[in-house]
């Protein structure tokens, strides 16, 4: 199959590279010339483990290329995937579909023969139908179908998620489109990964419902963690005891500083807005959004409490700012709420993150960046573990404690335990739900 992938972000680039690895001929398009230059030069503009090697392999095999020229990429393609951003629209919480619709218009002009125009971006119910309208209006008479193919990959484990998905969801309206989509995903089908064909609206809904459910699960355990702290229970064991129940499952049950990232915050907000628009309020999701904000505020209080109520003049070392490990993505990371509150409270904040600095430098003004956890913590009054990168999971705690002005730790990912911290000589240790 000949595929054009519009957008080379976390989803578009990973999907494009993986499709080429399936044996398809893929051209990835981006309107950001800086990204295209990097990609043409063999560099990966984002941090995603394993992507550089897989990309180089498929470029060398002649199956994968990059361009800024959408028309050339779409010409003769069997399928054109839209994988552009759908951020929260300023002011009202809706998904901003400007990029999707602009891409659809450009694709319309460029279509040269029958093709399936596939939306991979996360979009509200009804968007694929609108994409069809936009194309029909911009270029009447063109031979095409639309399909909805939401993506479920996780940053940090994106290649494995794409290559070994729990399921592939494809919304279609014609047998012709089903055939093309079936051919594209055939390598997965042969390995018996389930492919679920639905109508367009159902496919669109599955993505929002799945993300909102996962955000709810995280928020549920975060709220339980708050109660555990009051009643003297240990949330880690509560999670374990709950998660061993096959009906519940152990994933997404780790208490922490609140969910963040490029999907859950914006997708929960968009789903809440869709519910309001259709007079079917998503009351659980609306509450989840509210509770998640409270969870983040509670983390700030934890750090303040460790410093006798104020961080003014204190040196705070923050380990990790990306929304989770193994990504450089800072979008809606809890750090963007917590770190500015510490800076605003008068703290001198030092930050270390293995991949977050490039993005974080613009988003977190007033902090000092360091390359190494031990250097950041030396002489500090409190250390905050905000993202559980492997680098921060096996720190020499006695060395840390010894080097600090005040040996205090806010372990917001429950990496260590009160016993570890006390044995290492920490004078105070605070974690989540224990
Ligand atoms: P991103 O912001 O990283 O990348 C989007 C890319 O599209 C950018 O490089 C941008 O320059 C490019 N672009 C925008 N308009 C274009 C156009 N007209 N022509 C060519 N290129 C264009 O976004 P992302 O994180 O990859 O997310 C893309 C979509 O996938 C979103 O809807 C998101 O909700 C969804 N999604 C994301 C993830 C994730 O983990 N990031 C997971 C599942 C689904």
PDB file of N, CA, C and O and ligand atoms in Angstrom, residues 6-12 29-32 35 70 83-86 99 102-103 106 120-122 151-155 207 262-263 266-267 329 331, ligand 1:
ATOM      1  N   UNK A   6       0.016  12.609   7.290  1.00  0.00           N
ATOM      2  CA  UNK A   6       0.071  14.068   7.453  1.00  0.00           C
ATOM      3  C   UNK A   6       0.270  14.396   8.933  1.00  0.00           C
ATOM      4  O   UNK A   6      -0.612  14.124   9.751  1.00  0.00           O
ATOM      5  N   UNK A   7       1.405  15.000   9.251  1.00  0.00           N
ATOM      6  CA  UNK A   7       1.763  15.293  10.645  1.00  0.00           C
ATOM      7  C   UNK A   7       2.798  14.288  11.117  1.00  0.00           C
ATOM      8  O   UNK A   7       2.582  13.076  11.026  1.00  0.00           O
ATOM      9  N   UNK A   8       3.924  14.805  11.588  1.00  0.00           N
ATOM     10  CA  UNK A   8       4.990  13.898  12.062  1.00  0.00           C
ATOM     11  C   UNK A   8       5.279  14.134  13.538  1.00  0.00           C
ATOM     12  O   UNK A   8       6.422  14.243  13.960  1.00  0.00           O
ATOM     13  N   UNK A   9       4.203  14.240  14.333  1.00  0.00           N
ATOM     14  CA  UNK A   9       4.377  14.357  15.788  1.00  0.00           C
ATOM     15  C   UNK A   9       4.520  12.977  16.398  1.00  0.00           C
ATOM     16  O   UNK A   9       4.909  12.010  15.721  1.00  0.00           O
ATOM     17  N   UNK A  10       4.172  12.858  17.669  1.00  0.00           N
ATOM     18  CA  UNK A  10       4.340  11.598  18.388  1.00  0.00           C
ATOM     19  C   UNK A  10       3.541  10.478  17.709  1.00  0.00           C
ATOM     20  O   UNK A  10       4.010   9.352  17.601  1.00  0.00           O
ATOM     21  N   UNK A  11       2.349  10.784  17.237  1.00  0.00           N
ATOM     22  CA  UNK A  11       1.511   9.758  16.623  1.00  0.00           C
ATOM     23  C   UNK A  11       1.861   9.554  15.143  1.00  0.00           C
ATOM     24  O   UNK A  11       2.059   8.429  14.695  1.00  0.00           O
ATOM     25  N   UNK A  12       1.945  10.641  14.390  1.00  0.00           N
ATOM     26  CA  UNK A  12       2.177  10.530  12.944  1.00  0.00           C
ATOM     27  C   UNK A  12       3.509   9.875  12.637  1.00  0.00           C
ATOM     28  O   UNK A  12       3.586   8.976  11.783  1.00  0.00           O
ATOM     29  N   UNK A  29       4.504  13.732   5.955  1.00  0.00           N
ATOM     30  CA  UNK A  29       4.477  15.151   5.596  1.00  0.00           C
ATOM     31  C   UNK A  29       4.346  15.985   6.860  1.00  0.00           C
ATOM     32  O   UNK A  29       3.558  15.653   7.757  1.00  0.00           O
ATOM     33  N   UNK A  30       5.085  17.083   6.933  1.00  0.00           N
ATOM     34  CA  UNK A  30       4.830  18.043   8.005  1.00  0.00           C
ATOM     35  C   UNK A  30       4.951  19.445   7.444  1.00  0.00           C
ATOM     36  O   UNK A  30       5.694  19.684   6.492  1.00  0.00           O
ATOM     37  N   UNK A  31       4.177  20.368   8.041  1.00  0.00           N
ATOM     38  CA  UNK A  31       4.253  21.743   7.538  1.00  0.00           C
ATOM     39  C   UNK A  31       5.329  22.536   8.275  1.00  0.00           C
ATOM     40  O   UNK A  31       5.586  23.680   7.941  1.00  0.00           O
ATOM     41  N   UNK A  32       5.939  21.905   9.278  1.00  0.00           N
ATOM     42  CA  UNK A  32       7.008  22.568  10.023  1.00  0.00           C
ATOM     43  C   UNK A  32       8.338  22.227   9.333  1.00  0.00           C
ATOM     44  O   UNK A  32       8.831  21.103   9.429  1.00  0.00           O
ATOM     45  N   UNK A  35      11.126  20.478  11.291  1.00  0.00           N
ATOM     46  CA  UNK A  35      10.957  19.038  11.510  1.00  0.00           C
ATOM     47  C   UNK A  35      11.325  18.253  10.253  1.00  0.00           C
ATOM     48  O   UNK A  35      12.004  17.237  10.328  1.00  0.00           O
ATOM     49  N   UNK A  70       2.816  18.263   0.596  1.00  0.00           N
ATOM     50  CA  UNK A  70       1.655  17.395   0.819  1.00  0.00           C
ATOM     51  C   UNK A  70       1.109  16.851  -0.502  1.00  0.00           C
ATOM     52  O   UNK A  70       0.760  15.676  -0.601  1.00  0.00           O
ATOM     53  N   UNK A  83      -2.817  12.993  11.008  1.00  0.00           N
ATOM     54  CA  UNK A  83      -2.314  12.768  12.379  1.00  0.00           C
ATOM     55  C   UNK A  83      -1.800  14.085  12.954  1.00  0.00           C
ATOM     56  O   UNK A  83      -0.738  14.151  13.562  1.00  0.00           O
ATOM     57  N   UNK A  84      -2.587  15.148  12.732  1.00  0.00           N
ATOM     58  CA  UNK A  84      -2.191  16.475  13.227  1.00  0.00           C
ATOM     59  C   UNK A  84      -2.764  16.666  14.637  1.00  0.00           C
ATOM     60  O   UNK A  84      -3.586  15.885  15.107  1.00  0.00           O
ATOM     61  N   UNK A  85      -2.331  17.717  15.304  1.00  0.00           N
ATOM     62  CA  UNK A  85      -2.753  17.963  16.683  1.00  0.00           C
ATOM     63  C   UNK A  85      -4.220  18.379  16.780  1.00  0.00           C
ATOM     64  O   UNK A  85      -4.778  18.977  15.848  1.00  0.00           O
ATOM     65  N   UNK A  86      -4.849  18.015  17.903  1.00  0.00           N
ATOM     66  CA  UNK A  86      -6.213  18.481  18.206  1.00  0.00           C
ATOM     67  C   UNK A  86      -6.212  19.014  19.642  1.00  0.00           C
ATOM     68  O   UNK A  86      -6.804  18.415  20.532  1.00  0.00           O
ATOM     69  N   UNK A  99      -6.561  22.362  12.695  1.00  0.00           N
ATOM     70  CA  UNK A  99      -5.482  21.689  11.943  1.00  0.00           C
ATOM     71  C   UNK A  99      -6.042  20.530  11.114  1.00  0.00           C
ATOM     72  O   UNK A  99      -5.604  20.286   9.992  1.00  0.00           O
ATOM     73  N   UNK A 102      -7.922  22.039   8.115  1.00  0.00           N
ATOM     74  CA  UNK A 102      -6.975  22.632   7.153  1.00  0.00           C
ATOM     75  C   UNK A 102      -6.301  21.508   6.368  1.00  0.00           C
ATOM     76  O   UNK A 102      -6.142  21.594   5.142  1.00  0.00           O
ATOM     77  N   UNK A 103      -5.936  20.426   7.086  1.00  0.00           N
ATOM     78  CA  UNK A 103      -5.293  19.297   6.404  1.00  0.00           C
ATOM     79  C   UNK A 103      -6.273  18.689   5.400  1.00  0.00           C
ATOM     80  O   UNK A 103      -5.901  18.362   4.257  1.00  0.00           O
ATOM     81  N   UNK A 106      -6.421  20.702   2.235  1.00  0.00           N
ATOM     82  CA  UNK A 106      -5.216  20.508   1.410  1.00  0.00           C
ATOM     83  C   UNK A 106      -5.243  19.149   0.720  1.00  0.00           C
ATOM     84  O   UNK A 106      -4.852  19.022  -0.439  1.00  0.00           O
ATOM     85  N   UNK A 120      -6.547   9.840  12.125  1.00  0.00           N
ATOM     86  CA  UNK A 120      -5.887   9.166  13.247  1.00  0.00           C
ATOM     87  C   UNK A 120      -5.900  10.056  14.487  1.00  0.00           C
ATOM     88  O   UNK A 120      -5.836   9.580  15.614  1.00  0.00           O
ATOM     89  N   UNK A 121      -5.970  11.359  14.263  1.00  0.00           N
ATOM     90  CA  UNK A 121      -6.054  12.295  15.394  1.00  0.00           C
ATOM     91  C   UNK A 121      -7.285  11.968  16.230  1.00  0.00           C
ATOM     92  O   UNK A 121      -8.261  11.415  15.714  1.00  0.00           O
ATOM     93  N   UNK A 122      -7.233  12.315  17.518  1.00  0.00           N
ATOM     94  CA  UNK A 122      -8.389  12.127  18.393  1.00  0.00           C
ATOM     95  C   UNK A 122      -9.383  13.258  18.130  1.00  0.00           C
ATOM     96  O   UNK A 122      -9.050  14.430  18.328  1.00  0.00           O
ATOM     97  N   UNK A 151      -5.901   6.361  17.512  1.00  0.00           N
ATOM     98  CA  UNK A 151      -4.638   5.725  17.917  1.00  0.00           C
ATOM     99  C   UNK A 151      -4.584   5.614  19.441  1.00  0.00           C
ATOM    100  O   UNK A 151      -4.968   6.544  20.148  1.00  0.00           O
ATOM    101  N   UNK A 152      -4.090   4.474  19.926  1.00  0.00           N
ATOM    102  CA  UNK A 152      -4.063   4.224  21.377  1.00  0.00           C
ATOM    103  C   UNK A 152      -2.646   4.110  21.930  1.00  0.00           C
ATOM    104  O   UNK A 152      -2.488   3.736  23.089  1.00  0.00           O
ATOM    105  N   UNK A 153      -1.638   4.404  21.104  1.00  0.00           N
ATOM    106  CA  UNK A 153      -0.265   4.224  21.600  1.00  0.00           C
ATOM    107  C   UNK A 153       0.027   5.144  22.779  1.00  0.00           C
ATOM    108  O   UNK A 153      -0.594   6.193  22.925  1.00  0.00           O
ATOM    109  N   UNK A 154       0.968   4.686  23.623  1.00  0.00           N
ATOM    110  CA  UNK A 154       1.434   5.519  24.731  1.00  0.00           C
ATOM    111  C   UNK A 154       2.816   6.043  24.405  1.00  0.00           C
ATOM    112  O   UNK A 154       3.677   5.267  23.969  1.00  0.00           O
ATOM    113  N   UNK A 155       3.061   7.315  24.647  1.00  0.00           N
ATOM    114  CA  UNK A 155       4.411   7.835  24.490  1.00  0.00           C
ATOM    115  C   UNK A 155       5.327   7.072  25.435  1.00  0.00           C
ATOM    116  O   UNK A 155       4.931   6.691  26.527  1.00  0.00           O
ATOM    117  N   UNK A 207     -12.476   6.138  21.327  1.00  0.00           N
ATOM    118  CA  UNK A 207     -11.218   6.774  21.751  1.00  0.00           C
ATOM    119  C   UNK A 207     -11.439   7.664  22.983  1.00  0.00           C
ATOM    120  O   UNK A 207     -10.708   7.591  23.968  1.00  0.00           O
ATOM    121  N   UNK A 262      -0.299  14.823  26.847  1.00  0.00           N
ATOM    122  CA  UNK A 262      -0.909  15.459  25.683  1.00  0.00           C
ATOM    123  C   UNK A 262      -2.315  14.934  25.413  1.00  0.00           C
ATOM    124  O   UNK A 262      -2.975  15.424  24.512  1.00  0.00           O
ATOM    125  N   UNK A 263      -2.782  13.922  26.152  1.00  0.00           N
ATOM    126  CA  UNK A 263      -4.079  13.336  25.815  1.00  0.00           C
ATOM    127  C   UNK A 263      -5.133  13.450  26.919  1.00  0.00           C
ATOM    128  O   UNK A 263      -6.197  14.038  26.689  1.00  0.00           O
ATOM    129  N   UNK A 266      -6.740  17.035  27.744  1.00  0.00           N
ATOM    130  CA  UNK A 266      -7.545  17.650  26.674  1.00  0.00           C
ATOM    131  C   UNK A 266      -8.714  16.759  26.277  1.00  0.00           C
ATOM    132  O   UNK A 266      -9.791  17.250  25.944  1.00  0.00           O
ATOM    133  N   UNK A 267      -8.532  15.433  26.332  1.00  0.00           N
ATOM    134  CA  UNK A 267      -9.610  14.543  25.890  1.00  0.00           C
ATOM    135  C   UNK A 267     -10.747  14.483  26.930  1.00  0.00           C
ATOM    136  O   UNK A 267     -11.918  14.386  26.560  1.00  0.00           O
ATOM    137  N   UNK A 329       7.904  14.857  26.285  1.00  0.00           N
ATOM    138  CA  UNK A 329       6.660  15.631  26.162  1.00  0.00           C
ATOM    139  C   UNK A 329       6.320  16.309  27.496  1.00  0.00           C
ATOM    140  O   UNK A 329       6.245  15.664  28.535  1.00  0.00           O
ATOM    141  N   UNK A 331       3.581  18.503  27.622  1.00  0.00           N
ATOM    142  CA  UNK A 331       2.227  19.065  27.518  1.00  0.00           C
ATOM    143  C   UNK A 331       1.383  18.681  28.734  1.00  0.00           C
ATOM    144  O   UNK A 331       1.248  17.508  29.063  1.00  0.00           O
TER     145      UNK A 331
HETATM  146  P1  LIG B   1       1.936  16.705  17.698  1.00  0.00           P
HETATM  147  O1  LIG B   1       1.569  18.076  18.059  1.00  0.00           O
HETATM  148  O2  LIG B   1       3.150  16.063  18.300  1.00  0.00           O
HETATM  149  O3  LIG B   1       2.146  16.602  16.109  1.00  0.00           O
HETATM  150  C1  LIG B   1       1.289  17.160  15.161  1.00  0.00           C
HETATM  151  C2  LIG B   1       2.113  17.483  13.911  1.00  0.00           C
HETATM  152  O4  LIG B   1       1.255  17.826  12.834  1.00  0.00           O
HETATM  153  C3  LIG B   1       3.051  18.669  14.081  1.00  0.00           C
HETATM  154  O5  LIG B   1       4.368  18.282  13.737  1.00  0.00           O
HETATM  155  C4  LIG B   1       2.501  19.718  13.098  1.00  0.00           C
HETATM  156  O6  LIG B   1       3.518  20.533  12.536  1.00  0.00           O
HETATM  157  C5  LIG B   1       1.854  18.833  12.060  1.00  0.00           C
HETATM  158  N1  LIG B   1       0.817  19.471  11.248  1.00  0.00           N
HETATM  159  C6  LIG B   1      -0.232  20.225  11.652  1.00  0.00           C
HETATM  160  N2  LIG B   1      -0.978  20.595  10.601  1.00  0.00           N
HETATM  161  C7  LIG B   1      -0.388  20.071   9.491  1.00  0.00           C
HETATM  162  C8  LIG B   1      -0.690  20.107   8.103  1.00  0.00           C
HETATM  163  N3  LIG B   1      -1.757  20.755   7.609  1.00  0.00           N
HETATM  164  N4  LIG B   1       0.141  19.456   7.252  1.00  0.00           N
HETATM  165  C9  LIG B   1       1.220  18.806   7.711  1.00  0.00           C
HETATM  166  N5  LIG B   1       1.543  18.730   9.023  1.00  0.00           N
HETATM  167  C10 LIG B   1       0.754  19.359   9.899  1.00  0.00           C
HETATM  168  O7  LIG B   1       0.661  15.805  17.983  1.00  0.00           O
HETATM  169  P2  LIG B   1       0.570  14.281  18.506  1.00  0.00           P
HETATM  170  O8  LIG B   1       0.921  14.193  19.936  1.00  0.00           O
HETATM  171  O9  LIG B   1       1.272  13.399  17.529  1.00  0.00           O
HETATM  172  O10 LIG B   1      -0.993  14.057  18.414  1.00  0.00           O
HETATM  173  C11 LIG B   1      -1.669  13.981  17.160  1.00  0.00           C
HETATM  174  C12 LIG B   1      -3.082  13.480  17.396  1.00  0.00           C
HETATM  175  O11 LIG B   1      -3.042  12.136  17.906  1.00  0.00           O
HETATM  176  C13 LIG B   1      -3.882  14.276  18.431  1.00  0.00           C
HETATM  177  O12 LIG B   1      -5.221  14.316  18.025  1.00  0.00           O
HETATM  178  C14 LIG B   1      -3.745  13.448  19.688  1.00  0.00           C
HETATM  179  O13 LIG B   1      -4.839  13.623  20.562  1.00  0.00           O
HETATM  180  C15 LIG B   1      -3.742  12.052  19.139  1.00  0.00           C
HETATM  181  N6  LIG B   1      -3.060  11.081  19.992  1.00  0.00           N
HETATM  182  C16 LIG B   1      -1.890  11.399  20.604  1.00  0.00           C
HETATM  183  C17 LIG B   1      -1.225  10.460  21.385  1.00  0.00           C
HETATM  184  C18 LIG B   1       0.065  10.804  22.081  1.00  0.00           C
HETATM  185  O14 LIG B   1       0.484  10.041  22.950  1.00  0.00           O
HETATM  186  N7  LIG B   1       0.716  11.915  21.748  1.00  0.00           N
HETATM  187  C19 LIG B   1      -1.773   9.183  21.542  1.00  0.00           C
HETATM  188  C20 LIG B   1      -2.953   8.868  20.881  1.00  0.00           C
HETATM  189  C21 LIG B   1      -3.598   9.828  20.105  1.00  0.00           C
END
